[in-house]
PDB file of C-alpha atoms in Angstrom:
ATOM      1  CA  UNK A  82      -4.542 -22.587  16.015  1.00 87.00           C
ATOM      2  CA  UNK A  83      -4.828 -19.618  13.825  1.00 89.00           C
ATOM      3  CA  UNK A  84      -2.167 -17.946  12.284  1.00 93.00           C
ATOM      4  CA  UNK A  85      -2.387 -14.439   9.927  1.00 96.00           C
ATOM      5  CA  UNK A  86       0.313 -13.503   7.841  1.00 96.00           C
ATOM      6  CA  UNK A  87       1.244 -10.433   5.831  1.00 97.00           C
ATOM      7  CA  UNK A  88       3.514  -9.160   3.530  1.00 95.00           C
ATOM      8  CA  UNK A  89       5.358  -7.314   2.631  1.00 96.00           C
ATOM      9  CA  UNK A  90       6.149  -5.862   6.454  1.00 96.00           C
ATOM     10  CA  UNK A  91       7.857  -2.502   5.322  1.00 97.00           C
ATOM     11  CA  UNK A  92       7.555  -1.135   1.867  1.00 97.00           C
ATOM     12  CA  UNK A  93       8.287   2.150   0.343  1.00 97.00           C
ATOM     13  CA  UNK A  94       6.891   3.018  -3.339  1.00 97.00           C
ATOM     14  CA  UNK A  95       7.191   5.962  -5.438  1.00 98.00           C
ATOM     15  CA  UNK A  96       4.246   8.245  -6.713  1.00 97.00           C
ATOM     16  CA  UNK A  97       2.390   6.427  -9.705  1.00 97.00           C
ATOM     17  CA  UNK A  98       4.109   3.263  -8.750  1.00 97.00           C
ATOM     18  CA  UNK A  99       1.672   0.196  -8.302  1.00 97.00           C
ATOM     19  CA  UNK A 100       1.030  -1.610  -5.293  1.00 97.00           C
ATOM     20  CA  UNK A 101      -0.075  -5.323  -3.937  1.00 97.00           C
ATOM     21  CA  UNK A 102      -0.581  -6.406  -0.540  1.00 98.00           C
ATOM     22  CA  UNK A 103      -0.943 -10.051   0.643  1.00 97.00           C
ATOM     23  CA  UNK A 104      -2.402 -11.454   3.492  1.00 98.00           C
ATOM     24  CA  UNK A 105      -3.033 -15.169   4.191  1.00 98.00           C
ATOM     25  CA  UNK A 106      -4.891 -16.865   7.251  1.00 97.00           C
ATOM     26  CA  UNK A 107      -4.247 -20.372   8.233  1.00 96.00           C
ATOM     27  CA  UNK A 108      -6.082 -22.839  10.556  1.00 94.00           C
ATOM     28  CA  UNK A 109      -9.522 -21.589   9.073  1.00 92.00           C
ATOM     29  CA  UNK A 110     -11.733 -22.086   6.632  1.00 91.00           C
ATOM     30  CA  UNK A 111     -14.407 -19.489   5.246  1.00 93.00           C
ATOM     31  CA  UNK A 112     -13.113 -16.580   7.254  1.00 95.00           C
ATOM     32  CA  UNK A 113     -14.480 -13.102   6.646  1.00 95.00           C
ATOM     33  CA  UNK A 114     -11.608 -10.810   5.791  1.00 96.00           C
ATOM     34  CA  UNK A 115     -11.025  -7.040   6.148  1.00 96.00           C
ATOM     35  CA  UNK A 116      -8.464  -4.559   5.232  1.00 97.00           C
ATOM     36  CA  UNK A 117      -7.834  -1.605   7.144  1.00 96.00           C
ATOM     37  CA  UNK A 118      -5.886   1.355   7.177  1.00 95.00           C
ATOM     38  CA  UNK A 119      -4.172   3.313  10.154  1.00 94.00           C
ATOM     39  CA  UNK A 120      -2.711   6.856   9.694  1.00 88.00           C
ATOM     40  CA  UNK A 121      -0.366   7.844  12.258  1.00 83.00           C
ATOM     41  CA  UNK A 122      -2.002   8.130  15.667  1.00 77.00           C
ATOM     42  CA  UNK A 123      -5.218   7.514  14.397  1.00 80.00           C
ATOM     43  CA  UNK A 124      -7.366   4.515  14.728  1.00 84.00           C
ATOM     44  CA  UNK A 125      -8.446   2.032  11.730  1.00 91.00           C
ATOM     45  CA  UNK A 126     -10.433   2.804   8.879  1.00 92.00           C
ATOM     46  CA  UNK A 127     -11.714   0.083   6.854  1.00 93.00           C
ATOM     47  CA  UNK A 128     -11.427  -0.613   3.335  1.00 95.00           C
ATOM     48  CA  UNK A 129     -12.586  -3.543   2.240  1.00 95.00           C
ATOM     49  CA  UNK A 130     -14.221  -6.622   4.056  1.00 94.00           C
ATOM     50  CA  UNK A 131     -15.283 -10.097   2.142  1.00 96.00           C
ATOM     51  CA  UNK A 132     -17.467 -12.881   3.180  1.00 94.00           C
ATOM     52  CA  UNK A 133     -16.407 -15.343   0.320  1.00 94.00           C
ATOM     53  CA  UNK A 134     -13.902 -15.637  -2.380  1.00 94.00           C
ATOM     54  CA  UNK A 135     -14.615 -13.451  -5.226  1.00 91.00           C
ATOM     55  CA  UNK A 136     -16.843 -11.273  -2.940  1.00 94.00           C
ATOM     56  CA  UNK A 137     -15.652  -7.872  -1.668  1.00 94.00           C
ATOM     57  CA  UNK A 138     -17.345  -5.117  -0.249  1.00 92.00           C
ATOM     58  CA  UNK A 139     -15.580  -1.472  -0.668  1.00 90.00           C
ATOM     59  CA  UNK A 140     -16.196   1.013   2.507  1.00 86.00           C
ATOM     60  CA  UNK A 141     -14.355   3.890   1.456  1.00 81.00           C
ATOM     61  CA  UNK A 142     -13.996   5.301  -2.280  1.00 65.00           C
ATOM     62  CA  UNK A 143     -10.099   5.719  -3.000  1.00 79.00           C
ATOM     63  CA  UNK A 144      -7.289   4.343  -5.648  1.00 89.00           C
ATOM     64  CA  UNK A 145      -7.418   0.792  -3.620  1.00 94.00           C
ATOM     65  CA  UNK A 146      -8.617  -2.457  -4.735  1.00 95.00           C
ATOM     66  CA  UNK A 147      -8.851  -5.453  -2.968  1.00 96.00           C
ATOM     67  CA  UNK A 148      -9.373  -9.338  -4.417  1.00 96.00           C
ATOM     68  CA  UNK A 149      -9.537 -12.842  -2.919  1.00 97.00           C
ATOM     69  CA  UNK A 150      -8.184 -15.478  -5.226  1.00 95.00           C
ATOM     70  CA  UNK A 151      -8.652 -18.172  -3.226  1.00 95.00           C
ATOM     71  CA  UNK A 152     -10.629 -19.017   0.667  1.00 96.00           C
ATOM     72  CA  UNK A 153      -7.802 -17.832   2.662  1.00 96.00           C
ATOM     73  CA  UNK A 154      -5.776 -14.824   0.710  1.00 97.00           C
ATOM     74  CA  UNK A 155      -6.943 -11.673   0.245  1.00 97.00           C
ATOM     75  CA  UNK A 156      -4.673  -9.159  -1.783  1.00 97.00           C
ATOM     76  CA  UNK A 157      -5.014  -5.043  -1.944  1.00 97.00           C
ATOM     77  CA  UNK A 158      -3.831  -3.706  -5.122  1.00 97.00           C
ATOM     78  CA  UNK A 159      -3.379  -0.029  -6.362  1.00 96.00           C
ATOM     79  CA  UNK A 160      -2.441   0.626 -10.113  1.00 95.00           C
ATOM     80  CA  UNK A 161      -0.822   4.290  -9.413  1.00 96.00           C
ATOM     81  CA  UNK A 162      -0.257   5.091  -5.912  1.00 96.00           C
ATOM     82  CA  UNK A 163      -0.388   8.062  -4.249  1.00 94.00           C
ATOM     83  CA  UNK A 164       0.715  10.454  -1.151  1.00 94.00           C
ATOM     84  CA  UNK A 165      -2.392   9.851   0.970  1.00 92.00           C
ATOM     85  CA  UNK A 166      -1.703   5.729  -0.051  1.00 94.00           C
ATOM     86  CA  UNK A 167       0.689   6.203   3.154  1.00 94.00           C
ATOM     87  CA  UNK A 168       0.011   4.544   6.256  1.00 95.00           C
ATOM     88  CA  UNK A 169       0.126   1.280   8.523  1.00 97.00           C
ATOM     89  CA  UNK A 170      -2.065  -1.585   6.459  1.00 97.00           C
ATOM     90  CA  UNK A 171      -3.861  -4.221   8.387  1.00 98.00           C
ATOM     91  CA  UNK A 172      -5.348  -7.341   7.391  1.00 98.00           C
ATOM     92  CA  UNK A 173      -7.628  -9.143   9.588  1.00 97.00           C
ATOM     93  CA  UNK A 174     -10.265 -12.238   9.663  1.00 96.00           C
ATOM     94  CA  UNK A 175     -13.290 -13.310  12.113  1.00 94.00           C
ATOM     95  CA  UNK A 176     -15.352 -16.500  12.129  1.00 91.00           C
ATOM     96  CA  UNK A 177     -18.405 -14.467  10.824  1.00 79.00           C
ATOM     97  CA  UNK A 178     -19.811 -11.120  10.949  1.00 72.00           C
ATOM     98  CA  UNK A 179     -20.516 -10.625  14.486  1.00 75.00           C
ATOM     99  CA  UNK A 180     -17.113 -12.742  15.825  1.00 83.00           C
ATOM    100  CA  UNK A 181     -14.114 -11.107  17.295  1.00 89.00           C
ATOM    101  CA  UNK A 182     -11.409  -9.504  14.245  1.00 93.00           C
ATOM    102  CA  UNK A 183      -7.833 -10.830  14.983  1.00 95.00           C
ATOM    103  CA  UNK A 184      -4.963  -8.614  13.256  1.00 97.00           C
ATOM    104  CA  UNK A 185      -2.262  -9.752  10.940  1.00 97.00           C
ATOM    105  CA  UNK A 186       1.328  -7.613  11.641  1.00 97.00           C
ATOM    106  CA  UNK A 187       0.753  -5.283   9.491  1.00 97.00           C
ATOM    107  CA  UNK A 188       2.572  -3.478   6.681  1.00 97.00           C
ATOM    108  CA  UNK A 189       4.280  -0.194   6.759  1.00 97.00           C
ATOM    109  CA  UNK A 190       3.840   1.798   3.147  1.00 97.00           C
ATOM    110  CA  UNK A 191       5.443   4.702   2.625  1.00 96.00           C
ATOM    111  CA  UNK A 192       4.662   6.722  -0.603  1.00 96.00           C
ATOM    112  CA  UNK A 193       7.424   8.773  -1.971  1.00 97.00           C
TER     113      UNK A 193
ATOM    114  CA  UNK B 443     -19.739  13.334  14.619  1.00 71.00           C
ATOM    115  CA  UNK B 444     -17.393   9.799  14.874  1.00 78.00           C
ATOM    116  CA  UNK B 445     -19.424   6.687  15.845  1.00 86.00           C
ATOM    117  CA  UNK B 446     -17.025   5.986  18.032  1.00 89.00           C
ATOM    118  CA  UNK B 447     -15.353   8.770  20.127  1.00 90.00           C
ATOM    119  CA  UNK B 448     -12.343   7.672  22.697  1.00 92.00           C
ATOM    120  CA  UNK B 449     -10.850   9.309  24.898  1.00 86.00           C
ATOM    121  CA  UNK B 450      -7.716  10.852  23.369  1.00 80.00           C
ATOM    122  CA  UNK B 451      -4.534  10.759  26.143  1.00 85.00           C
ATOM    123  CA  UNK B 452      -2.106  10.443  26.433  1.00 93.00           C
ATOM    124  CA  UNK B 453      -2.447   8.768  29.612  1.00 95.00           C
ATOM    125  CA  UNK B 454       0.419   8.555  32.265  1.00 97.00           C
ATOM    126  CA  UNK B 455       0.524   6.037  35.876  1.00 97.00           C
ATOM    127  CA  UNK B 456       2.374   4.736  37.931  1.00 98.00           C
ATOM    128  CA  UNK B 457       3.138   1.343  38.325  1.00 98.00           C
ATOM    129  CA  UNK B 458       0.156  -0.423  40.036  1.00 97.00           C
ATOM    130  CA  UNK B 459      -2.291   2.416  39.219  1.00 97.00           C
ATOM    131  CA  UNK B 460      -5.718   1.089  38.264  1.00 97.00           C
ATOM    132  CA  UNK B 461      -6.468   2.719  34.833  1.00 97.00           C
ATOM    133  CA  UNK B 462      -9.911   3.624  32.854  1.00 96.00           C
ATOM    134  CA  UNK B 463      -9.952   3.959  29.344  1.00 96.00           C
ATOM    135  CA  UNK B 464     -13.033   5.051  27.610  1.00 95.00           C
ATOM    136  CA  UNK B 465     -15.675   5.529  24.831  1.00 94.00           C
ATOM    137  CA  UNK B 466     -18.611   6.905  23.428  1.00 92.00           C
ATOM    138  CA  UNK B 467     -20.417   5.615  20.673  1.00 90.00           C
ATOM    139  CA  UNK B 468     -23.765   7.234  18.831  1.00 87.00           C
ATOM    140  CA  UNK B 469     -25.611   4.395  17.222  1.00 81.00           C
ATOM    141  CA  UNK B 470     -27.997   2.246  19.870  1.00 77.00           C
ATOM    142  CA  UNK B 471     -28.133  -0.628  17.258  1.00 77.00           C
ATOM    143  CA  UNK B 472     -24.116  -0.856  18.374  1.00 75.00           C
ATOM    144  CA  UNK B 473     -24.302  -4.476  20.209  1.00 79.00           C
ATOM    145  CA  UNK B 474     -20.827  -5.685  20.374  1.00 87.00           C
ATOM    146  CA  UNK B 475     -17.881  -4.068  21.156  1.00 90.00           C
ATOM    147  CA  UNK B 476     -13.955  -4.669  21.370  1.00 92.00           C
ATOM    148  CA  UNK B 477     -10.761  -3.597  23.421  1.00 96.00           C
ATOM    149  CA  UNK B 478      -7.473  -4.106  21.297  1.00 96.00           C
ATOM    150  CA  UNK B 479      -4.433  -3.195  22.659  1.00 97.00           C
ATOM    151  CA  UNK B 480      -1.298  -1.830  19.997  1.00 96.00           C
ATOM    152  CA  UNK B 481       2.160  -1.360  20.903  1.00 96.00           C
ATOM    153  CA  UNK B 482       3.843   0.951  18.656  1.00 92.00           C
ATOM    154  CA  UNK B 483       4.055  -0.756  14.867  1.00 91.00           C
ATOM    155  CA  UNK B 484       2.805  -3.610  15.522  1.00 94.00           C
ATOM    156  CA  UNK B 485      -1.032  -4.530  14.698  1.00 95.00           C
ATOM    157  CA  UNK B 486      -3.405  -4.724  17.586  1.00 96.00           C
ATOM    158  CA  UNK B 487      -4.023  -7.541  19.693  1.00 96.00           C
ATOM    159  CA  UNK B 488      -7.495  -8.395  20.793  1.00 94.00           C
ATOM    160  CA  UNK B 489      -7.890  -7.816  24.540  1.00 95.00           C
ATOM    161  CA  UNK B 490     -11.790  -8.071  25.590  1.00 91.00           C
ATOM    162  CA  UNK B 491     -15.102  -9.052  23.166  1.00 87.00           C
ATOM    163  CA  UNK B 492     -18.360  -7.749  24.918  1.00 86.00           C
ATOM    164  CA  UNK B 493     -21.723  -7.968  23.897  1.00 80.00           C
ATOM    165  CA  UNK B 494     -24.719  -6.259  25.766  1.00 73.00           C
ATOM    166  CA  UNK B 495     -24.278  -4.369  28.666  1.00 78.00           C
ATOM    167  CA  UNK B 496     -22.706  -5.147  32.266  1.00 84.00           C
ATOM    168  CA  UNK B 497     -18.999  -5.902  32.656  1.00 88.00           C
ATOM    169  CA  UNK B 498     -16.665  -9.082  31.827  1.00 90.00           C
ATOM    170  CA  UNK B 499     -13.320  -9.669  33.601  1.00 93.00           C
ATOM    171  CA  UNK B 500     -10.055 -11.555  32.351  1.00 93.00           C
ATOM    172  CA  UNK B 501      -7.551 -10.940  34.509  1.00 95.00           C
ATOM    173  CA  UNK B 502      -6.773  -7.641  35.347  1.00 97.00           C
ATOM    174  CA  UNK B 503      -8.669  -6.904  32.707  1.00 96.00           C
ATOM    175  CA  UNK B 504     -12.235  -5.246  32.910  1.00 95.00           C
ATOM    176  CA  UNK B 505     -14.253  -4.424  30.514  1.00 94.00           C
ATOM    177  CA  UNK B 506     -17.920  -2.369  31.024  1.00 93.00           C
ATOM    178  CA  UNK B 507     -20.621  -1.260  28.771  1.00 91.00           C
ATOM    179  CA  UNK B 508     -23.483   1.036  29.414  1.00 89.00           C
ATOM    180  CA  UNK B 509     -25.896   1.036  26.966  1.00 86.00           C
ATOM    181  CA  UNK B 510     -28.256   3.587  28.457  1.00 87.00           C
ATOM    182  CA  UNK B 511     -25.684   6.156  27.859  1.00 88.00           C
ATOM    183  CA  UNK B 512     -23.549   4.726  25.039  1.00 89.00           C
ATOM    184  CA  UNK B 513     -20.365   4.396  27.200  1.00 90.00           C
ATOM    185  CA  UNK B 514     -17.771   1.891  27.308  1.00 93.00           C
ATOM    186  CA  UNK B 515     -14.933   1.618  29.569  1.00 94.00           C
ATOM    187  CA  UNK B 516     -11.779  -1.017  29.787  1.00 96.00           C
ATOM    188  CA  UNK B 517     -10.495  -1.101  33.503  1.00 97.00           C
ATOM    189  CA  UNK B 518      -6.653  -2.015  34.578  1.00 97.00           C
ATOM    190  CA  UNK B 519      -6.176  -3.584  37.534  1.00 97.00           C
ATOM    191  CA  UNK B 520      -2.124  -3.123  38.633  1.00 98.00           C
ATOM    192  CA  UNK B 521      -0.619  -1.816  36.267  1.00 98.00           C
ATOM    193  CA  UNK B 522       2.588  -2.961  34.712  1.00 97.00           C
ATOM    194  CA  UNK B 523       5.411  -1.413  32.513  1.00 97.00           C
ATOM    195  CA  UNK B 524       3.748  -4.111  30.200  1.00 97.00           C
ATOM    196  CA  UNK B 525       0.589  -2.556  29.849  1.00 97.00           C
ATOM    197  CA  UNK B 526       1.818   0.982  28.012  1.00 97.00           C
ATOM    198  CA  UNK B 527       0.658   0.985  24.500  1.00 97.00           C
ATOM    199  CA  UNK B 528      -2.210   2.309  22.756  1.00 96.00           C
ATOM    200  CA  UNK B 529      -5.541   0.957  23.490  1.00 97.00           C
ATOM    201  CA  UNK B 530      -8.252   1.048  20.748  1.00 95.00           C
ATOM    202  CA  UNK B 531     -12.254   0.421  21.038  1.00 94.00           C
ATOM    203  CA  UNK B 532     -14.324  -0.879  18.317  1.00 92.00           C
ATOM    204  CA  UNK B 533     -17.743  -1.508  17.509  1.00 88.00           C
ATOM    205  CA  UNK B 534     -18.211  -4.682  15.636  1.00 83.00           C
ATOM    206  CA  UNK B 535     -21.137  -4.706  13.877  1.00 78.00           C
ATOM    207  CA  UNK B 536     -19.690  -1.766  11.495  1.00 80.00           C
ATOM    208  CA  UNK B 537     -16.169  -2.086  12.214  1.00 86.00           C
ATOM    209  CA  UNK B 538     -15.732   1.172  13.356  1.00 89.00           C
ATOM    210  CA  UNK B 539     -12.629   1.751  15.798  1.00 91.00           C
ATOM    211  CA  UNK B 540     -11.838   4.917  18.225  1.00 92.00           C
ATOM    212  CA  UNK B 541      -8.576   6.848  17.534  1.00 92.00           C
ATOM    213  CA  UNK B 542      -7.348   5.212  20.441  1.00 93.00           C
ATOM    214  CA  UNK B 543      -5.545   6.498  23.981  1.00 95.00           C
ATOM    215  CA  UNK B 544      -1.958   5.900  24.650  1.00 95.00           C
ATOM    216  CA  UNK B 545      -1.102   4.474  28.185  1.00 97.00           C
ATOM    217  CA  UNK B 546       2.517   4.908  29.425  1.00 97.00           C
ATOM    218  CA  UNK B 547       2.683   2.746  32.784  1.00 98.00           C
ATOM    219  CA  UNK B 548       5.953   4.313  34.658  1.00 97.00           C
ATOM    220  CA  UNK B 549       8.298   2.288  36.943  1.00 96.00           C
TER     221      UNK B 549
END
């Protein structure tokens, strides 16, 4: 079975501070990956999705990066964070671009 | 306008209650659609995939689209204590979730 894995779960940064997210899938090969964001009591935005390694596609203009080193990870980086970096990120893979998105746990940032 | 509205809650039944949660969406290309379910910080969990319109069961679980009038609907059957959370729609094709309506289930 398939298993998605994040890290850290809670973080808390200062302003100007950099950032990196990891998320790893296992069981799969090829999967698309996606990283969203949630502010609180909203629903998810989407920042990046990729098809391949070395191929990301950026939905929203911002401070965020995002890379995928290798099949299965996909990392979101920031080189100065800010106050609107705050928020409840998600990392999640599909089979392809029209399959069902399963979530990872998440990770809590908090910019300070 | 959001390309996918939801229903915004919060939403409050009894124990057994059948529930409807709901969206709108505004693009007709919009083909497949998806019910997650969130308790509080944790990440969602997919509940229902649906593609085209009509309705597909799992459970207690319903879910309905209407493509004539860009509506799509998640039913509860019985409710349980189990089932409060938040409850978030999606349209797959552009990734594009509703804000999502809270469901307490009371005892």
């Amino acid at each position: 079975s398939q298993t998605i894995h994040q890290w850290p779960a809670t973080l808390v940064q200062p302003v100007g501070s950099p950032l990196s997210l990891e998320c790893t899938v296992e069981g799969t090969s090829n999967p698309n990956l996606y990283w969203y964001r949630q502010a609180a009591g909203r629903g998810l935005q989407l920042l990046f999705y990729s098809v391949g390694i070395g191929q990301i596609s950026s939905e929203v203009p911002q401070n965020l990066s995002a890379s995928r080193p290798q099949d299965r990870q996909f990392i979101l980086s920031s080189k100065k964070l800010l106050l609107s970096d705050s928020g409840f990120y998600l990392c999640a893979w599909s089979r392809g671009g029209l399959h069902e998105q399963y979530f990872g746990p998440g990770t809590r940032l908090t910019v300070t | 306008q959001k390309e996918v509205e939801q229903d915004p809650g919060p939403l409050s039944v009894p124990e057994g209650a059948i529930v409807s949660l709901n969206c709108t969406y505004s693009n007709s290309a919009f083909q497949y659609f998806m019910w997650y379910r969130q308790y509080s910080r944790k990440g969602p969990e997919l509940l229902m995939y649906t593609y085209s319109s009509g309705n597909k069961e799992d459970g207690r679980f319903t879910a309905q689209v209407d493509k004539s009038s860009k509506y799509i609907s998640l039913f509860i059957r019985d409710s349980q204590p189990s089932d409060s959370a938040t409850y978030l729609c999606a349209n797959l094709g552009k990734s594009t979730f509703g804000d999502g309506t809270t469901l307490t289930v009371k005892p």
